[in-house]
Coordinates of C-alpha atoms in Angstrom, one line a residue:
Chain O
M1 CA 63.5 -46.0 -61.5
V2 CA 61.9 -42.7 -62.4
T3 CA 59.1 -44.4 -64.1
V4 CA 58.5 -46.6 -61.1
G5 CA 58.5 -43.7 -58.8
A6 CA 56.1 -41.8 -60.9
V7 CA 53.8 -44.8 -61.1
R8 CA 54.0 -45.2 -57.4
T9 CA 53.2 -41.6 -56.8
L10 CA 50.2 -41.7 -59.2
G11 CA 49.0 -44.8 -57.4
K12 CA 49.1 -43.1 -54.1
R13 CA 47.3 -40.1 -55.5
E14 CA 44.7 -42.2 -57.1
R15 CA 44.1 -44.1 -53.9
A16 CA 43.8 -40.9 -52.0
D17 CA 41.4 -39.5 -54.5
K18 CA 39.3 -42.7 -54.5
Q19 CA 39.3 -42.6 -50.7
E20 CA 38.1 -39.1 -50.6
E21 CA 35.5 -39.7 -53.3
A22 CA 34.3 -42.8 -51.4
S23 CA 34.0 -40.8 -48.2
S24 CA 32.0 -38.0 -49.8
P25 CA 28.3 -38.1 -49.7
G26 CA 26.0 -37.6 -52.6
G27 CA 25.8 -34.2 -54.1
N28 CA 29.6 -34.0 -54.5
I29 CA 31.0 -32.7 -57.7
A30 CA 32.7 -35.6 -59.4
S31 CA 34.5 -33.6 -62.1
S32 CA 35.1 -30.2 -63.4
A33 CA 32.7 -30.9 -66.3
D34 CA 29.8 -30.6 -63.8
L35 CA 30.6 -27.0 -63.2
K36 CA 29.3 -24.0 -65.1
P37 CA 29.8 -20.3 -64.6
G38 CA 27.2 -19.1 -62.1
D39 CA 26.9 -22.4 -60.2
R40 CA 26.9 -22.2 -56.5
V41 CA 29.1 -24.7 -54.7
V42 CA 30.2 -25.3 -51.2
Y43 CA 33.9 -25.5 -50.6
P44 CA 34.5 -27.6 -47.4
K45 CA 35.4 -25.5 -44.4
Q46 CA 35.4 -22.3 -46.6
G47 CA 31.8 -21.5 -47.4
V48 CA 29.6 -20.9 -50.4
Y49 CA 31.3 -20.0 -53.7
R50 CA 30.0 -19.0 -57.0
V51 CA 31.8 -20.4 -60.1
T52 CA 33.0 -17.5 -62.3
G53 CA 34.7 -19.4 -65.1
L54 CA 37.8 -21.2 -66.2
E55 CA 41.2 -19.6 -66.2
Q56 CA 44.6 -20.7 -67.6
K57 CA 47.9 -20.0 -66.0
D58 CA 51.5 -20.7 -66.6
I59 CA 53.0 -22.1 -63.5
A60 CA 56.6 -23.5 -63.4
G61 CA 56.6 -23.9 -67.1
Q62 CA 53.4 -25.7 -67.3
R63 CA 50.1 -24.5 -68.6
L64 CA 47.4 -25.3 -66.1
E65 CA 43.7 -24.9 -66.1
F66 CA 41.8 -23.7 -63.1
V67 CA 38.3 -23.3 -62.1
K68 CA 37.9 -19.8 -60.7
M69 CA 35.4 -19.2 -57.9
S70 CA 34.6 -16.3 -55.7
R71 CA 33.1 -16.5 -52.2
E72 CA 29.7 -14.9 -51.9
E73 CA 30.3 -13.7 -48.4
D74 CA 33.3 -11.5 -49.0
G75 CA 34.2 -11.9 -52.6
A76 CA 37.4 -13.8 -52.0
S77 CA 38.4 -15.7 -55.1
V78 CA 40.0 -19.1 -55.3
L79 CA 41.5 -21.0 -58.2
V80 CA 41.1 -24.8 -58.2
P81 CA 43.1 -26.9 -60.7
L82 CA 40.8 -28.9 -62.9
G83 CA 42.2 -32.2 -61.7
K84 CA 41.6 -31.3 -58.1
V85 CA 37.9 -30.5 -58.4
A86 CA 36.8 -34.0 -57.7
T87 CA 39.1 -34.5 -54.7
I88 CA 38.7 -31.3 -52.6
G89 CA 35.2 -32.2 -51.6
L90 CA 33.3 -29.5 -53.6
R91 CA 29.6 -30.1 -53.4
R92 CA 26.3 -28.5 -54.5
V93 CA 24.5 -26.2 -52.1
A94 CA 22.0 -28.2 -50.1
T95 CA 18.5 -28.1 -51.3
A96 CA 15.5 -26.9 -49.2
G97 CA 14.6 -30.5 -48.5
D98 CA 18.1 -31.3 -47.2
I99 CA 17.9 -28.2 -45.0
E100 CA 14.6 -29.2 -43.5
G101 CA 16.2 -32.5 -42.6
V102 CA 19.0 -30.6 -41.0
F103 CA 16.5 -28.7 -38.7
H104 CA 14.9 -32.0 -37.7
F105 CA 18.3 -33.3 -36.9
L106 CA 19.2 -30.2 -34.9
G107 CA 15.9 -30.4 -33.0
A108 CA 16.2 -34.1 -32.2
T109 CA 17.7 -35.2 -28.9
Y110 CA 21.4 -35.8 -29.1
G111 CA 23.3 -38.7 -27.5
D112 CA 26.2 -38.2 -25.2
P113 CA 28.9 -36.2 -26.9
E114 CA 32.3 -37.8 -27.6
L115 CA 34.4 -37.0 -24.5
D116 CA 37.8 -37.9 -26.0
W117 CA 38.9 -34.6 -27.4
K118 CA 41.3 -36.2 -29.9
V119 CA 38.6 -38.4 -31.4
R120 CA 36.1 -35.6 -31.3
H121 CA 38.4 -33.2 -33.0
R122 CA 39.3 -35.5 -35.8
D123 CA 35.7 -36.6 -36.3
N124 CA 34.6 -33.0 -36.4
V125 CA 37.2 -32.0 -39.0
E126 CA 36.3 -35.0 -41.1
R127 CA 32.6 -34.2 -40.9
L128 CA 33.2 -30.7 -41.9
I129 CA 35.1 -31.8 -45.0
A130 CA 33.2 -34.9 -46.1
G131 CA 29.9 -34.9 -44.2
G132 CA 27.9 -32.5 -46.3
V133 CA 25.5 -30.0 -44.7
L134 CA 24.4 -32.6 -42.2
G135 CA 27.9 -33.2 -41.2
V136 CA 28.3 -29.5 -40.4
A137 CA 25.1 -29.6 -38.5
E138 CA 26.4 -32.6 -36.6
V139 CA 29.5 -30.7 -35.6
V140 CA 27.4 -27.8 -34.4
K141 CA 25.0 -30.0 -32.5
G142 CA 27.8 -32.1 -31.0
L143 CA 29.7 -29.1 -29.7
H144 CA 26.6 -27.4 -28.6
S145 CA 25.6 -30.4 -26.5
L146 CA 29.1 -30.6 -25.1
S147 CA 29.0 -26.9 -24.2
R148 CA 26.0 -27.7 -22.0
L149 CA 28.2 -30.0 -19.9
R150 CA 31.2 -27.7 -19.7
P151 CA 32.6 -24.7 -21.4
L152 CA 34.4 -25.5 -24.7
P153 CA 38.2 -25.1 -24.8
A154 CA 39.4 -22.3 -27.0
K155 CA 40.2 -24.4 -30.0
E156 CA 36.8 -26.1 -30.0
R157 CA 35.1 -22.8 -29.3
E158 CA 36.6 -21.5 -32.5
L159 CA 35.6 -24.6 -34.4
Y160 CA 32.1 -24.3 -33.0
D161 CA 31.9 -20.7 -34.2
S162 CA 33.3 -21.4 -37.7
S163 CA 31.1 -24.5 -38.2
R164 CA 28.1 -22.5 -37.1
H165 CA 29.1 -19.8 -39.5
L166 CA 29.3 -22.4 -42.4
L167 CA 25.9 -23.8 -41.5
V168 CA 24.2 -20.5 -41.2
N169 CA 25.7 -19.4 -44.4
E170 CA 24.6 -22.4 -46.3
I171 CA 21.1 -22.3 -44.8
S172 CA 20.7 -18.7 -45.7
V173 CA 21.8 -19.3 -49.2
S174 CA 19.6 -22.4 -49.6
L175 CA 16.4 -20.9 -48.0
G176 CA 17.0 -17.4 -49.4
V177 CA 16.9 -15.7 -46.0
P178 CA 19.4 -13.3 -44.3
D179 CA 22.1 -14.8 -42.2
V180 CA 20.7 -13.5 -38.9
I181 CA 17.3 -15.1 -39.6
A182 CA 19.0 -18.4 -40.6
E183 CA 20.8 -18.3 -37.3
D184 CA 17.6 -17.7 -35.5
Y185 CA 16.2 -20.8 -37.2
V186 CA 19.2 -22.9 -36.1
D187 CA 18.9 -21.8 -32.5
F188 CA 15.2 -22.1 -32.5
A189 CA 15.8 -25.8 -33.3
L190 CA 18.7 -26.2 -30.9
M191 CA 17.1 -24.4 -27.9
P192 CA 13.4 -23.7 -28.5
P193 CA 11.8 -21.2 -26.2
A194 CA 10.0 -22.5 -23.1
G195 CA 6.6 -23.9 -23.9
V196 CA 7.2 -24.4 -27.6
K197 CA 7.0 -27.9 -29.0
L198 CA 8.7 -28.4 -32.3
P199 CA 7.0 -30.4 -35.0
L200 CA 9.9 -32.8 -35.4
R201 CA 10.1 -35.8 -37.7
T202 CA 12.6 -38.6 -37.8
P203 CA 15.9 -36.9 -38.5
P204 CA 18.0 -38.0 -41.4
T205 CA 21.0 -40.3 -40.7
P206 CA 24.3 -38.5 -40.9
V207 CA 26.8 -39.8 -43.4
E208 CA 28.9 -42.6 -42.1
L209 CA 32.5 -41.5 -42.2
K210 CA 35.1 -43.7 -43.6
G211 CA 38.2 -43.6 -41.6
P212 CA 40.5 -45.7 -39.4
P213 CA 38.7 -48.5 -37.6
W214 CA 39.0 -46.8 -34.2
K215 CA 36.9 -44.0 -35.6
R216 CA 34.0 -46.2 -36.7
K217 CA 31.6 -46.1 -34.0
K218 CA 29.5 -49.0 -35.2
A219 CA 32.5 -51.2 -35.4
I220 CA 33.6 -50.2 -31.9
V221 CA 30.1 -51.1 -30.6
A222 CA 30.3 -54.4 -32.3
E223 CA 33.7 -55.0 -30.8
D224 CA 32.3 -54.2 -27.4
D225 CA 29.7 -56.9 -27.9
D226 CA 32.1 -59.5 -28.9
L227 CA 35.3 -59.4 -26.9
G228 CA 36.6 -62.6 -28.4
L229 CA 36.4 -64.3 -25.0
A230 CA 35.2 -67.5 -26.6
E231 CA 38.6 -67.9 -28.2
L232 CA 40.1 -67.7 -24.8
G233 CA 37.8 -70.4 -23.6
I234 CA 35.9 -68.0 -21.3
D235 CA 32.1 -68.4 -21.1
L236 CA 30.6 -65.2 -19.9
G237 CA 27.2 -66.8 -19.5
A238 CA 28.6 -69.3 -17.1
I239 CA 30.4 -66.6 -15.1
E240 CA 27.3 -64.5 -14.9
G241 CA 25.3 -67.5 -13.7
A242 CA 27.9 -68.3 -11.1
I243 CA 27.8 -64.6 -9.9
E244 CA 24.0 -64.7 -9.8
G245 CA 24.1 -68.0 -7.9
A246 CA 26.6 -66.6 -5.5
A247 CA 24.4 -63.5 -5.0
E248 CA 21.3 -65.6 -4.3
G249 CA 23.2 -67.8 -2.0
A250 CA 24.4 -64.8 -0.1
A251 CA 20.9 -63.4 0.1
E252 CA 19.4 -66.7 1.3
G253 CA 22.0 -67.4 3.9
A254 CA 22.2 -63.9 5.1
A255 CA 21.9 -65.0 8.8
G256 CA 24.5 -67.7 8.5
G257 CA 26.6 -65.3 6.6
E258 CA 26.3 -62.7 9.3
E259 CA 27.3 -65.3 11.8
S260 CA 30.3 -66.3 9.8
E261 CA 31.2 -62.7 9.2
E262 CA 30.9 -62.1 12.9
G263 CA 33.0 -65.0 13.5
E264 CA 35.5 -63.7 11.1
A265 CA 35.3 -60.3 12.6
E266 CA 35.8 -61.8 16.0
G267 CA 38.6 -63.8 14.7
T268 CA 40.3 -60.9 13.0
A269 CA 39.4 -58.1 15.4
P270 CA 41.6 -59.3 18.3
A271 CA 44.4 -60.0 15.9
A272 CA 44.0 -56.5 14.6
E273 CA 43.9 -55.2 18.1
D274 CA 46.9 -57.2 19.0
G275 CA 48.6 -55.9 16.0
A276 CA 47.7 -52.4 16.8
E277 CA 48.8 -52.9 20.4
E278 CA 51.9 -54.7 19.4
G279 CA 52.7 -52.1 16.8
V280 CA 52.9 -49.6 19.5
A281 CA 53.9 -51.8 22.4
V282 CA 57.4 -52.2 23.7
P283 CA 59.0 -55.5 22.8
A284 CA 59.1 -56.5 26.4
R285 CA 55.3 -56.2 26.7
M286 CA 55.0 -58.4 23.6
A287 CA 57.2 -60.9 25.2
G288 CA 54.8 -60.9 28.1
K289 CA 51.9 -61.6 25.9
V290 CA 53.6 -64.4 24.2
A291 CA 53.9 -65.9 27.5
E292 CA 50.3 -65.4 28.2
K293 CA 48.5 -66.3 25.0
G294 CA 50.8 -68.6 23.3
A295 CA 52.5 -68.4 19.9
A296 CA 49.4 -69.4 17.9
V297 CA 47.6 -66.2 18.6
K298 CA 50.5 -64.1 17.5
V299 CA 51.0 -65.6 14.1
P300 CA 48.7 -63.1 12.4
V301 CA 50.5 -60.2 14.0
Q302 CA 52.1 -57.7 11.7
K303 CA 55.4 -59.1 10.5
A304 CA 57.2 -55.8 10.1
P305 CA 57.7 -54.9 13.7
A306 CA 58.1 -58.6 14.8
P307 CA 61.7 -59.0 13.8
R308 CA 62.6 -55.9 15.6
K309 CA 60.6 -56.5 18.7
A310 CA 61.1 -60.2 19.1
P311 CA 64.7 -60.9 19.0
P312 CA 65.2 -64.6 19.4
P313 CA 65.7 -64.9 23.1
P314 CA 68.6 -66.9 24.1
P315 CA 67.8 -70.2 25.7
P316 CA 66.5 -69.0 29.1
P317 CA 68.6 -70.0 31.9
K318 CA 67.1 -71.8 34.7
K319 CA 66.6 -68.7 36.8
A320 CA 64.8 -66.9 34.0
A321 CA 62.4 -69.8 33.7
A322 CA 61.9 -69.7 37.4
R323 CA 61.0 -66.0 37.1
A324 CA 58.6 -66.6 34.2
S325 CA 56.8 -69.3 35.9
P326 CA 55.4 -67.1 38.8
V327 CA 54.2 -64.7 36.2
K328 CA 52.3 -67.3 34.3
K329 CA 50.4 -68.5 37.4
P330 CA 48.5 -65.3 38.1
A331 CA 46.6 -65.1 34.8
P332 CA 44.8 -61.8 35.3
R333 CA 46.2 -58.6 33.9
P334 CA 47.6 -57.1 37.0
S335 CA 50.1 -59.9 36.9
A336 CA 50.9 -59.1 33.3
K337 CA 52.1 -55.6 34.1
P338 CA 54.5 -56.7 36.7
A339 CA 55.5 -59.4 34.2
A340 CA 56.4 -56.7 31.7
R341 CA 58.8 -55.1 34.1
P342 CA 61.1 -58.0 34.6
A343 CA 60.8 -58.7 30.9
A344 CA 62.0 -55.2 30.2
K345 CA 65.0 -55.9 32.3
R346 CA 65.8 -59.0 30.3
P347 CA 67.8 -57.4 27.5
K348 CA 70.3 -56.1 30.0
P349 CA 71.4 -59.5 31.0
R350 CA 71.5 -60.5 27.4
K351 CA 74.0 -57.8 26.6
G352 CA 76.2 -58.9 29.4
A353 CA 77.2 -62.4 30.0
P354 CA 74.3 -64.6 31.1
A355 CA 75.8 -64.6 34.5
K356 CA 74.0 -65.9 37.5
K357 CA 73.8 -62.5 39.3
P358 CA 73.3 -59.4 37.2
A359 CA 74.3 -57.2 40.0
T360 CA 77.6 -58.9 40.4
S361 CA 78.1 -59.0 36.7
R362 CA 77.6 -55.1 36.6
L363 CA 80.1 -54.8 39.4
A364 CA 82.4 -57.2 37.6
R365 CA 82.5 -55.1 34.4
P366 CA 84.6 -52.3 35.7
K367 CA 86.5 -54.7 37.7
K368 CA 87.2 -56.7 34.6
G369 CA 89.6 -54.1 33.5
A370 CA 91.8 -54.3 36.5
K371 CA 90.5 -55.0 40.0
P372 CA 88.6 -58.3 39.8
A373 CA 91.5 -59.9 38.1
K374 CA 93.6 -58.8 40.9
G375 CA 91.0 -60.1 43.4
K376 CA 90.8 -63.3 41.6
K377 CA 94.5 -63.5 41.6
K378 CA 94.5 -62.8 45.2
Chain Q
M1 CA 30.7 5.2 -34.4
I2 CA 27.3 3.9 -33.4
R3 CA 24.3 6.0 -34.2
I4 CA 21.1 5.4 -32.4
V5 CA 17.8 6.3 -34.1
T6 CA 14.6 6.0 -32.2
L7 CA 11.4 5.1 -34.1
A8 CA 9.3 5.8 -31.0
T9 CA 9.5 8.1 -28.0
Y10 CA 11.9 7.0 -25.3
D11 CA 13.1 8.6 -22.1
E12 CA 16.2 10.6 -22.6
G13 CA 17.8 8.8 -19.5
D14 CA 17.2 5.5 -21.2
I15 CA 19.0 6.5 -24.3
T16 CA 21.9 8.1 -22.4
H17 CA 22.3 4.9 -20.4
L18 CA 22.3 2.9 -23.6
S19 CA 24.9 5.1 -25.2
K20 CA 27.2 4.7 -22.3
T21 CA 26.7 0.9 -22.2
L22 CA 27.4 0.6 -25.9
Y23 CA 30.6 2.7 -25.6
R24 CA 31.7 0.4 -22.8
A25 CA 30.9 -2.7 -24.7
F26 CA 32.6 -1.9 -28.0
G27 CA 34.8 1.0 -27.3
V28 CA 33.2 3.0 -30.0
G29 CA 31.6 6.4 -29.7
T30 CA 27.8 6.4 -29.6
E31 CA 25.4 9.2 -30.2
H32 CA 21.6 9.6 -30.4
V33 CA 20.8 10.9 -33.9
G34 CA 17.1 11.6 -33.1
N35 CA 13.6 10.4 -33.8
R36 CA 12.4 9.2 -37.1
A37 CA 9.0 8.1 -38.4
L38 CA 8.1 4.5 -38.4
P39 CA 7.8 3.1 -42.0
K40 CA 4.2 2.0 -42.2
K41 CA 4.8 0.0 -45.3
A42 CA 6.5 -2.7 -43.2
E43 CA 3.3 -3.4 -41.3
R44 CA 1.8 -6.8 -42.0
D45 CA -1.8 -7.9 -42.0
D46 CA -1.6 -9.2 -38.5
G47 CA -0.5 -5.8 -37.1
R48 CA 3.1 -6.8 -36.6
F49 CA 6.0 -5.3 -38.5
D50 CA 8.2 -7.2 -40.9
A51 CA 11.6 -6.8 -39.3
I52 CA 13.5 -7.1 -42.6
K53 CA 11.3 -4.7 -44.4
L54 CA 11.2 -2.2 -41.6
L55 CA 15.0 -2.1 -41.5
A56 CA 15.2 -1.7 -45.2
D57 CA 12.6 1.1 -45.3
A58 CA 13.8 2.9 -42.2
T59 CA 14.8 6.5 -42.9
P60 CA 18.6 6.5 -43.5
V61 CA 20.8 8.7 -41.4
R62 CA 24.1 10.3 -42.4
A63 CA 26.9 8.0 -41.5
Y64 CA 30.4 7.1 -42.5
S65 CA 31.4 3.8 -44.0
D66 CA 32.3 2.1 -40.7
D67 CA 29.4 3.5 -38.7
K68 CA 26.7 1.3 -37.3
V69 CA 23.2 2.5 -37.1
L70 CA 20.8 1.1 -34.5
Y71 CA 17.1 1.6 -34.8
I72 CA 14.8 1.2 -31.8
T73 CA 11.1 0.6 -32.0
D74 CA 8.3 -0.4 -29.7
M75 CA 6.4 -2.3 -32.3
E76 CA 6.1 -6.1 -32.4
L77 CA 8.4 -7.5 -35.0
A78 CA 8.0 -10.6 -37.2
I79 CA 10.4 -12.6 -39.2
P80 CA 9.7 -15.2 -41.9
K81 CA 8.6 -18.5 -40.7
G82 CA 11.2 -21.2 -40.7
P83 CA 11.0 -25.0 -41.3
L84 CA 10.2 -25.5 -37.6
G85 CA 8.2 -22.4 -37.0
E86 CA 8.7 -18.7 -36.4
P87 CA 11.2 -17.8 -33.8
P88 CA 10.3 -14.8 -31.6
A89 CA 11.8 -11.6 -33.0
W90 CA 13.5 -9.3 -30.6
G91 CA 15.2 -7.5 -33.4
Y92 CA 17.0 -7.9 -36.6
A93 CA 20.4 -7.0 -38.0
E94 CA 22.4 -7.4 -41.3
Q95 CA 25.1 -9.9 -40.5
G96 CA 28.4 -8.0 -41.0
G97 CA 26.4 -5.0 -42.2
D98 CA 25.8 -1.6 -40.8
R99 CA 22.1 -1.4 -39.7
A100 CA 20.4 -3.1 -36.8
L101 CA 17.0 -2.9 -35.3
I102 CA 15.6 -3.8 -31.9
S103 CA 12.1 -3.8 -30.5
T104 CA 11.2 -3.1 -26.9
F105 CA 7.8 -4.7 -27.4
R106 CA 8.7 -7.9 -25.6
F107 CA 10.5 -6.2 -22.7
R108 CA 9.0 -6.0 -19.3
P109 CA 7.0 -2.8 -18.9
R110 CA 9.3 0.1 -18.0
G111 CA 7.2 1.1 -15.0
V112 CA 7.9 4.0 -12.8
T113 CA 10.0 2.4 -10.0
E114 CA 13.7 2.6 -10.1
A115 CA 14.0 -1.2 -10.1
S116 CA 11.7 -1.7 -13.1
I117 CA 13.4 1.2 -15.0
E118 CA 16.8 -0.4 -14.3
V119 CA 15.6 -3.8 -15.6
F120 CA 14.2 -2.1 -18.7
R121 CA 17.4 -0.3 -19.4
R122 CA 19.5 -3.4 -18.8
R123 CA 17.4 -5.4 -21.3
M124 CA 17.6 -2.6 -23.8
A125 CA 21.3 -2.5 -23.5
R126 CA 21.5 -6.3 -23.8
E127 CA 19.5 -6.5 -27.0
S128 CA 21.3 -3.5 -28.5
I129 CA 24.7 -5.2 -27.8
H130 CA 23.3 -8.4 -29.2
F131 CA 22.2 -7.0 -32.6
I132 CA 25.2 -4.6 -32.9
G133 CA 27.3 -7.7 -32.3
H134 CA 25.7 -9.3 -35.4
L135 CA 26.9 -6.2 -37.3
W136 CA 30.4 -7.1 -36.1
D137 CA 30.0 -10.6 -37.5
L138 CA 29.4 -12.2 -34.1
H139 CA 27.3 -15.3 -34.0
H140 CA 25.0 -16.6 -31.3
C141 CA 26.9 -17.8 -28.2
Y142 CA 26.0 -20.8 -26.1
D143 CA 26.9 -19.1 -22.9
A144 CA 23.7 -17.7 -21.3
R145 CA 25.7 -15.0 -19.5
C146 CA 26.9 -13.6 -22.8
A147 CA 24.8 -10.9 -24.6
M148 CA 25.1 -12.9 -27.8
H149 CA 23.0 -15.7 -26.4
P150 CA 19.7 -16.0 -28.2
S151 CA 17.1 -13.7 -26.6
W152 CA 14.4 -16.3 -26.3
S153 CA 16.5 -19.0 -24.9
P154 CA 14.9 -20.8 -21.9
S155 CA 18.2 -20.7 -20.0
L156 CA 18.2 -16.9 -20.1
P157 CA 17.3 -15.3 -16.8
D158 CA 14.6 -12.6 -16.5
D159 CA 17.2 -9.9 -16.0
P160 CA 20.1 -11.2 -18.1
E161 CA 23.6 -9.9 -18.2
F162 CA 24.5 -7.4 -20.9
E163 CA 28.2 -8.2 -21.2
L164 CA 30.0 -10.2 -24.0
D165 CA 31.9 -13.2 -23.0
A166 CA 35.6 -13.5 -23.6
F167 CA 35.4 -15.1 -27.0
C168 CA 32.8 -12.7 -28.4
R169 CA 34.5 -9.7 -26.9
D170 CA 37.8 -10.7 -28.5
K171 CA 36.2 -11.3 -31.8
S172 CA 34.3 -8.0 -31.8
E173 CA 37.4 -6.1 -30.8
R174 CA 39.3 -7.6 -33.7
R175 CA 36.5 -6.6 -36.0
V176 CA 36.3 -3.1 -34.6
R177 CA 40.1 -2.7 -35.0
L178 CA 40.0 -3.9 -38.6
A179 CA 37.1 -1.8 -39.4
K180 CA 38.5 1.5 -38.1
T181 CA 39.4 3.8 -40.9

């Protein structure tokens, strides 16, 4: 069991090491044998170090060998285990030729910055570790172009500052100029003064980062092109042709279309008006309109108020029909208003018994309790 | 403490204004040490002065370990040509060091009107804050309203602000706090 576990762990480590090695660009230090005292190396996200020698230490009962390095900027020293030299991304300081390419890259126009901050942050961190000096320049340029759109959030502002520091430091070491001058060069490329045209050449291509598929921009672009619609039996060309044909047809038959639209508008507008009116109107008024226009017109009317406002009228008695018929005859509006009044009175007879004479029925109600019965009895 | 050394003759009012501004910007005492001679060795064939050499050859002044020394000259400065050309030099500083240099050569003429004098003083304050900021390890800032924005940037107005933005101010305050002995 122990052996298996150890083998598995080693396998994971090896895989991780291989991954990191694969993601590293040229110029990386493959093993500790490549290092000599006095060599200048770049420790990712830390800066330029000078190798001072090998050191042995006893740690947890084990005798380990380390490469000792000290940072040129402030003299901070770091010990890297010999076995880790190849995996931490140590690389040589960029040459003057590389640095020239960096300036051409900085001076070139930059595409739209990545707007998804999560993707951007991970990409930037990965570039700082595995992208070489051009990766650092890419981070600076990307965040600089983003800062032109909107102020950077605090975290990215810090990243911008630290990556700028790393870039300036490496440039100054590589070109042998002071840091401030190196920074002037960087900003001269990033934002040249008005009227100055930079002698730019084709910039070098940044190192393609190896990472999860969603990070690979090229792969994403390829996915965009092929959405796999063919598998679903969808032919985009045919759809586009149909859309174009429809657009042409619409353009040709604009007059007819207008007519039809007008027709539709005419057809819909009254309905909408009716709906609007009926939405506000009293149920009795609606009932009057039903009588005037017929049921067909009222079908498109909004359904929500309808159940409230149009309670199924009880089968009209003969007298009610007789009342409605004189309303129908005078078609003009003035007749509709008076028609509404009697309609408003209709619910009252509904509540009570559909008696022949509402007046008598009202009178009969109180009498129902005592007197009418007596009268009837009488 | 910030010590100002002039390598040319300047109006006393300008230097007083500069001292006050630097004190406000960094919270560090500022004083004018006096005039010093311009090192002629730093002059190049084209009549300009090599900024790096000028600062290296400038007469040293007595200062403590955390003191910053600012030299002011009116000569045109030059810096080594870079891969894409030579950026215009408004000054020079040792990043994280203790000596900085600014030149008023590229400023608008001081003039005699109150407005022109004010513009001159503001610009002098801005460039001083910028290069002393480099002494506090500040880098250039993308914000055109910040004094650490590059002096030649096309987005910089004619009469730029001479304040640090929040990030640069915080960073400089941290450095000043750490440096105080």
